[in-house]
PDB file of C-alpha atoms in Angstrom:
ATOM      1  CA  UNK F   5      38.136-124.395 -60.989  1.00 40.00           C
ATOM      2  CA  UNK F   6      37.654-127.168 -58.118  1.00 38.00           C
ATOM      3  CA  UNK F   7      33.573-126.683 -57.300  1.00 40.00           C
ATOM      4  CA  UNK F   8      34.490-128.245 -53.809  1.00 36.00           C
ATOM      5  CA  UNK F   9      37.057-125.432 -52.741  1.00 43.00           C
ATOM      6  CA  UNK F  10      35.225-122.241 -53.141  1.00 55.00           C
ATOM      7  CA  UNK F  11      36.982-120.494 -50.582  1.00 63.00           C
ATOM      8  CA  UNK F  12      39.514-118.030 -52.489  1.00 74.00           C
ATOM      9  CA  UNK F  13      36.602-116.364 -54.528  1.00 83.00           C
ATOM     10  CA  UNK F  14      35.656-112.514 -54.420  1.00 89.00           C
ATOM     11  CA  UNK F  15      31.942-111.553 -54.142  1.00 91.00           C
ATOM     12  CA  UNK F  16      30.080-109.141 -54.907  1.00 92.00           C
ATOM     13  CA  UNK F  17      26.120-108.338 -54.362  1.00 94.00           C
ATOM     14  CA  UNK F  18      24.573-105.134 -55.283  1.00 95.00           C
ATOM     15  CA  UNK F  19      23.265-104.388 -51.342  1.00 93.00           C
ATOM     16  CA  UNK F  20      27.511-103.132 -50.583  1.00 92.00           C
ATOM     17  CA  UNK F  21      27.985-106.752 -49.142  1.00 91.00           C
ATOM     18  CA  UNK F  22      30.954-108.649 -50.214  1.00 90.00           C
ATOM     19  CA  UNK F  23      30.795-112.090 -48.423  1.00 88.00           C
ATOM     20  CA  UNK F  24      29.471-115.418 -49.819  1.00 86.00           C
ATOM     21  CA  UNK F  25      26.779-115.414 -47.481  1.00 88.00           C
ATOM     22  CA  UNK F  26      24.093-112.701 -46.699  1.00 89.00           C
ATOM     23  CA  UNK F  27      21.307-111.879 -44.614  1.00 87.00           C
ATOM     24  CA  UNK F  28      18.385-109.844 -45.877  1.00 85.00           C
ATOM     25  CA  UNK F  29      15.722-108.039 -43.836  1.00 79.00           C
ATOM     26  CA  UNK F  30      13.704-106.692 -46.895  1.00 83.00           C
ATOM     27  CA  UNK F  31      11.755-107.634 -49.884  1.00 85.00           C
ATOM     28  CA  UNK F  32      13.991-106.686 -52.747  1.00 89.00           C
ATOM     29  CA  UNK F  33      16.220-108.365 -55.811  1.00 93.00           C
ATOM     30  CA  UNK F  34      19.258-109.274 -54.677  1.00 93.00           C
ATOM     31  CA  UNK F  35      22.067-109.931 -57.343  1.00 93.00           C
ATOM     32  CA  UNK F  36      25.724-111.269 -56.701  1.00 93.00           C
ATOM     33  CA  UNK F  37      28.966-111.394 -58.639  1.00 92.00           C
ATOM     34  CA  UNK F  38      30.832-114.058 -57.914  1.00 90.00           C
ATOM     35  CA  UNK F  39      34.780-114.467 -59.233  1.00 89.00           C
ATOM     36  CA  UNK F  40      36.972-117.247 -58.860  1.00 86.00           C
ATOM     37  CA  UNK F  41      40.451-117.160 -60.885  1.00 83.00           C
ATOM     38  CA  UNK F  42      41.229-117.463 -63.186  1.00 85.00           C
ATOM     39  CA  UNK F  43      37.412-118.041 -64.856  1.00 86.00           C
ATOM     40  CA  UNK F  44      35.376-114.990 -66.004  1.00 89.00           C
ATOM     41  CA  UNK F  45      33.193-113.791 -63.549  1.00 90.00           C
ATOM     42  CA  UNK F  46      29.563-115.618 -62.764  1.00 91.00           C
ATOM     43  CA  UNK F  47      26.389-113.059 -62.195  1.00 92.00           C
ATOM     44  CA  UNK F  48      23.088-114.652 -60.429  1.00 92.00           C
ATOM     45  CA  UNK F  49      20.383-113.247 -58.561  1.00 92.00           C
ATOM     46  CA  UNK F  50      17.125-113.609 -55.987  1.00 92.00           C
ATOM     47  CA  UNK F  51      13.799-112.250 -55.584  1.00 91.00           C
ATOM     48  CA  UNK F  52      12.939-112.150 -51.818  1.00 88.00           C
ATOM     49  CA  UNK F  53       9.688-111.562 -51.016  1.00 82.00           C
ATOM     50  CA  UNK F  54       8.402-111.026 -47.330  1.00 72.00           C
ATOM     51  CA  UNK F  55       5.528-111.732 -45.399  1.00 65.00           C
ATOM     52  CA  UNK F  56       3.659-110.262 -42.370  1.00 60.00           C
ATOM     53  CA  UNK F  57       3.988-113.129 -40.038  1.00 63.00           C
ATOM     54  CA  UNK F  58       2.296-111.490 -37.366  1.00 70.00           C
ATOM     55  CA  UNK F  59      -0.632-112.328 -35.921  1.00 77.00           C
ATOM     56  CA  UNK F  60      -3.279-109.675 -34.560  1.00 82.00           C
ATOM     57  CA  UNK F  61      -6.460-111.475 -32.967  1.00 87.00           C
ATOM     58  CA  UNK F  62      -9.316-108.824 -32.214  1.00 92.00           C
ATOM     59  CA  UNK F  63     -12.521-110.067 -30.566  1.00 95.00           C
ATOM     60  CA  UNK F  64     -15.889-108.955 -30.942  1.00 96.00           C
ATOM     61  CA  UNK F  65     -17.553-107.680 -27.403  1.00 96.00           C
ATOM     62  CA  UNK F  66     -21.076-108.752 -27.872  1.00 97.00           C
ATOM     63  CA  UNK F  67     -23.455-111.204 -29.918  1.00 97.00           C
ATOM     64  CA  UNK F  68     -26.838-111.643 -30.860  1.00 96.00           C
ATOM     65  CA  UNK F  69     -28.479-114.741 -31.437  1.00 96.00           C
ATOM     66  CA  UNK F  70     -32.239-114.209 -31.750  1.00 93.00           C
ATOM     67  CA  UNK F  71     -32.594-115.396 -35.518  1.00 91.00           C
ATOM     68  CA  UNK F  72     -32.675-112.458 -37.120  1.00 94.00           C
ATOM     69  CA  UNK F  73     -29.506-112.953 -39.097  1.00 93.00           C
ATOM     70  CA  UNK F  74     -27.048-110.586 -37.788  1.00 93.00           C
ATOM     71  CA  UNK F  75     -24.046-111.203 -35.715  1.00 94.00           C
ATOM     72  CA  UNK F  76     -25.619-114.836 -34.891  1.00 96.00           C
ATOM     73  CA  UNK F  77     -22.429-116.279 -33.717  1.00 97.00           C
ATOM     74  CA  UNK F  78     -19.343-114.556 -32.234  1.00 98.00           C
ATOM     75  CA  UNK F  79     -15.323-116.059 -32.783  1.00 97.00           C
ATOM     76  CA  UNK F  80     -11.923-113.953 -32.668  1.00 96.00           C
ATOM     77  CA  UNK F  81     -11.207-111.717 -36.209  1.00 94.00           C
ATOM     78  CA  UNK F  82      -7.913-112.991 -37.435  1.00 90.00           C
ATOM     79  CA  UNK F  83      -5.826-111.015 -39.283  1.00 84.00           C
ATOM     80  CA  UNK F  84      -2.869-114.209 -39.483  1.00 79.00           C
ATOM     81  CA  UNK F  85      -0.407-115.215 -41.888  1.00 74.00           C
ATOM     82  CA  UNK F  86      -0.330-118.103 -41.952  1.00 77.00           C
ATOM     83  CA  UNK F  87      -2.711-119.177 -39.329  1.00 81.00           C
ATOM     84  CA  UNK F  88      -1.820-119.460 -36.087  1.00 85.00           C
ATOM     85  CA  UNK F  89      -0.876-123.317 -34.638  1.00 88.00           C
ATOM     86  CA  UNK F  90      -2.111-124.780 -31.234  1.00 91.00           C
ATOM     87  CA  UNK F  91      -5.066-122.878 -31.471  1.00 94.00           C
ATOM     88  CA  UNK F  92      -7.978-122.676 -29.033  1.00 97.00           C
ATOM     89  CA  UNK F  93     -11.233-120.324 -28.335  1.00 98.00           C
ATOM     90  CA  UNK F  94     -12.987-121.018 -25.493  1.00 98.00           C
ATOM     91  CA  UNK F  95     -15.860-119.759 -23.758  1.00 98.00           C
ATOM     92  CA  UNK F  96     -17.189-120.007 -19.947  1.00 98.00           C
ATOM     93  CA  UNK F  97     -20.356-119.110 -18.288  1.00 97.00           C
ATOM     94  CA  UNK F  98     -20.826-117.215 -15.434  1.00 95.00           C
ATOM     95  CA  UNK F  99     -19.644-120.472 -12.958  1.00 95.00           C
ATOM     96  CA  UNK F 100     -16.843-121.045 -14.506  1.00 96.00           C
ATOM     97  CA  UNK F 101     -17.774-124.243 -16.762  1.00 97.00           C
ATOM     98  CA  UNK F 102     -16.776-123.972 -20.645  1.00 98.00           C
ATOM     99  CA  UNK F 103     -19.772-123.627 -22.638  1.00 98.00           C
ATOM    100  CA  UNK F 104     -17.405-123.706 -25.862  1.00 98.00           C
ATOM    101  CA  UNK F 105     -14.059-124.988 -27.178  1.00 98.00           C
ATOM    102  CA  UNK F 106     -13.047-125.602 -30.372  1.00 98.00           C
ATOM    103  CA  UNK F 107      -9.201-125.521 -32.057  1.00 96.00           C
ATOM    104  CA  UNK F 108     -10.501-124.766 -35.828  1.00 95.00           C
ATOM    105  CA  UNK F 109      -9.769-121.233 -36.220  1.00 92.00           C
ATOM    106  CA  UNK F 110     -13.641-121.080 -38.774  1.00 93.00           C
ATOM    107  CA  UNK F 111     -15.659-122.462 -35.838  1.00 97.00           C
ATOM    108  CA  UNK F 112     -17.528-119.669 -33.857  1.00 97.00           C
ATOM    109  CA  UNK F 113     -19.821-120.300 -30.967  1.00 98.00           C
ATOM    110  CA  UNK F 114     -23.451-120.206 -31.657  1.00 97.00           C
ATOM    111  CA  UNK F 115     -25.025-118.957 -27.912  1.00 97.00           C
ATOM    112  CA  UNK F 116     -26.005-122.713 -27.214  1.00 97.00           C
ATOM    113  CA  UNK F 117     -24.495-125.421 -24.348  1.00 97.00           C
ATOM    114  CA  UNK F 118     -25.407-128.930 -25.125  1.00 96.00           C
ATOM    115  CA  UNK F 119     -28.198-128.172 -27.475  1.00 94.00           C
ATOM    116  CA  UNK F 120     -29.672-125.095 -25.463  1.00 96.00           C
ATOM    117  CA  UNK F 121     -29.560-121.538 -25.817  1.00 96.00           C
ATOM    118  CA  UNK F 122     -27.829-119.744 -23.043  1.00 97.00           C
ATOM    119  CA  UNK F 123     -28.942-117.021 -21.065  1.00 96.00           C
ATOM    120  CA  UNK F 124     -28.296-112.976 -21.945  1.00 97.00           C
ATOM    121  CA  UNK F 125     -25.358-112.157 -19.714  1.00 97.00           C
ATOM    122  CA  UNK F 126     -21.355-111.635 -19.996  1.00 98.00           C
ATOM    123  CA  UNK F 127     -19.274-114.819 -20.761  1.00 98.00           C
ATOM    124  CA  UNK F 128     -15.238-114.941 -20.443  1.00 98.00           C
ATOM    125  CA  UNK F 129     -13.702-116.138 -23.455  1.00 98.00           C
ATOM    126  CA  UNK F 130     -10.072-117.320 -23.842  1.00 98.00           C
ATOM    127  CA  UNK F 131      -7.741-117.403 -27.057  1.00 96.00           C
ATOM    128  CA  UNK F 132      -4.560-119.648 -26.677  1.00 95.00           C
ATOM    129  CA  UNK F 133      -2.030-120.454 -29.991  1.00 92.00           C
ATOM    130  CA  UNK F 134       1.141-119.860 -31.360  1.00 89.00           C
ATOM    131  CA  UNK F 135       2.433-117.917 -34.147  1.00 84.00           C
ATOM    132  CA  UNK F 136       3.862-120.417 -36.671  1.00 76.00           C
ATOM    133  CA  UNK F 137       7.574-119.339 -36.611  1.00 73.00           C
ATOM    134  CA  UNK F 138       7.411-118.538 -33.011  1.00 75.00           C
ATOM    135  CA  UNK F 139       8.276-120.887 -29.525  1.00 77.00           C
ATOM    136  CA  UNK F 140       5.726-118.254 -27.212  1.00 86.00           C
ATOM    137  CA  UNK F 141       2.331-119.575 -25.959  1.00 91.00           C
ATOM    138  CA  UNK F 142       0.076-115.861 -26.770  1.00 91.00           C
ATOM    139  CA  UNK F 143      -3.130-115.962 -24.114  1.00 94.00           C
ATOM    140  CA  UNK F 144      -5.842-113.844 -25.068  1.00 95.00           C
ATOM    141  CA  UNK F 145      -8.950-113.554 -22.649  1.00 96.00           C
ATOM    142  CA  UNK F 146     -11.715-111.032 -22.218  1.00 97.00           C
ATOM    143  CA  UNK F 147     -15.539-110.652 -21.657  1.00 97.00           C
ATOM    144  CA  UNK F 148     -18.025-110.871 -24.361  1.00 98.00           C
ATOM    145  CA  UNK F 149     -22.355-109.970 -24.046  1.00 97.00           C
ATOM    146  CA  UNK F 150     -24.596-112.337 -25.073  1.00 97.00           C
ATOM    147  CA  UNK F 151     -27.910-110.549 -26.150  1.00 96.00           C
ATOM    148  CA  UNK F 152     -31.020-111.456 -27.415  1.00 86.00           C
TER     149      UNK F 152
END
C-alpha cells in the first residue's frame, strides 16, 4: 500500500463511527479498524481522558485580622483547572483607591495599605482572568468586611 494515498480505506471505531477522523466529547477508549486493500486489516486504539476546565471562583465575605490566627487574610477560593491566566484580585477602600492588587493567584491580602492596618469597614474587591482555553475576559466584584 502507498502510505501517502490513504484515501480508499474503510474504517471502523467501536463508538458506530466510520470516518478516518472523529470527534469525542467523553472520557472513554476509543479503538479503530482501519482496512486498506488488499493488506489485512490494522487495529489501534486511544485512551481519552477529560478534564474540568472550568473555573468556579467563590469569595469569602469577611476577614479577621487581629492576630489570633484565624481567617488572617482573605483571597478568592479557586476551584480551577488549570489556573486561570491574566489574573488579578484587587481590593479598594471606601474612596475608591486600591488598597491591594496582586496577579499570583496564592497571594491574599493581609488588612494592611502601605505598611498599616486598615480600618473595620466593607471594601470592594474585584477578580479579573481568563479561563485558559477560553478568549472571554470573566469580572468578578463584590463587597467583603474587614473585622477586628
Amino acid at each position: 500500500a502507498n502510505p501517502n494515498n490513504l484515501l480508499g480505506g474503510t474504517f471502523s471505531w467501536n463508538n458506530n463511527k466510520n470516518t478516518s477522523i472523529i470527534e469525542v466529547n467523553k472520557a472513554g477508549l476509543y479503538i479503530v479498524t482501519a482496512t486498506f486493500s488488499p493488506c489485512k486489516p490494522v487495529v489501534d486504539s486511544v485512551q481519552v481522558l477529560m478534564q474540568n476546565c472550568d473555573c468556579n471562583m467563590y469569595m469569602p465575605n469577611a476577614f479577621s485580622p487581629n492576630h489570633d490566627n484565624l481567617n488572617e487574610t482573605i483571597k478568592p477560593i479557586m476551584e480551577c483547572y488549570p489556573l486561570p491566566i491574566e489574573y488579578e484580585f484587587s481590593i479598594f477602600n471606601r474612596w475608591g483607591q486600591k488598597v491591594f492588587t496582586t496577579s499570583n493567584p496564592d497571594e491574599s491580602w493581609d488588612g494592611r495599605f502601605k505598611n498599616a492596618e486598615q480600618e473595620m469597614g466593607t471594601y470592594d474587591y474585584l477578580i479579573s482572568y481568563k479561563r485558559v482555553l477560553a478568549d472571554k475576559k470573566i469580572i468578578q466584584k463584590g463587597d467583603i468586611s474587614l473585622l477586628r
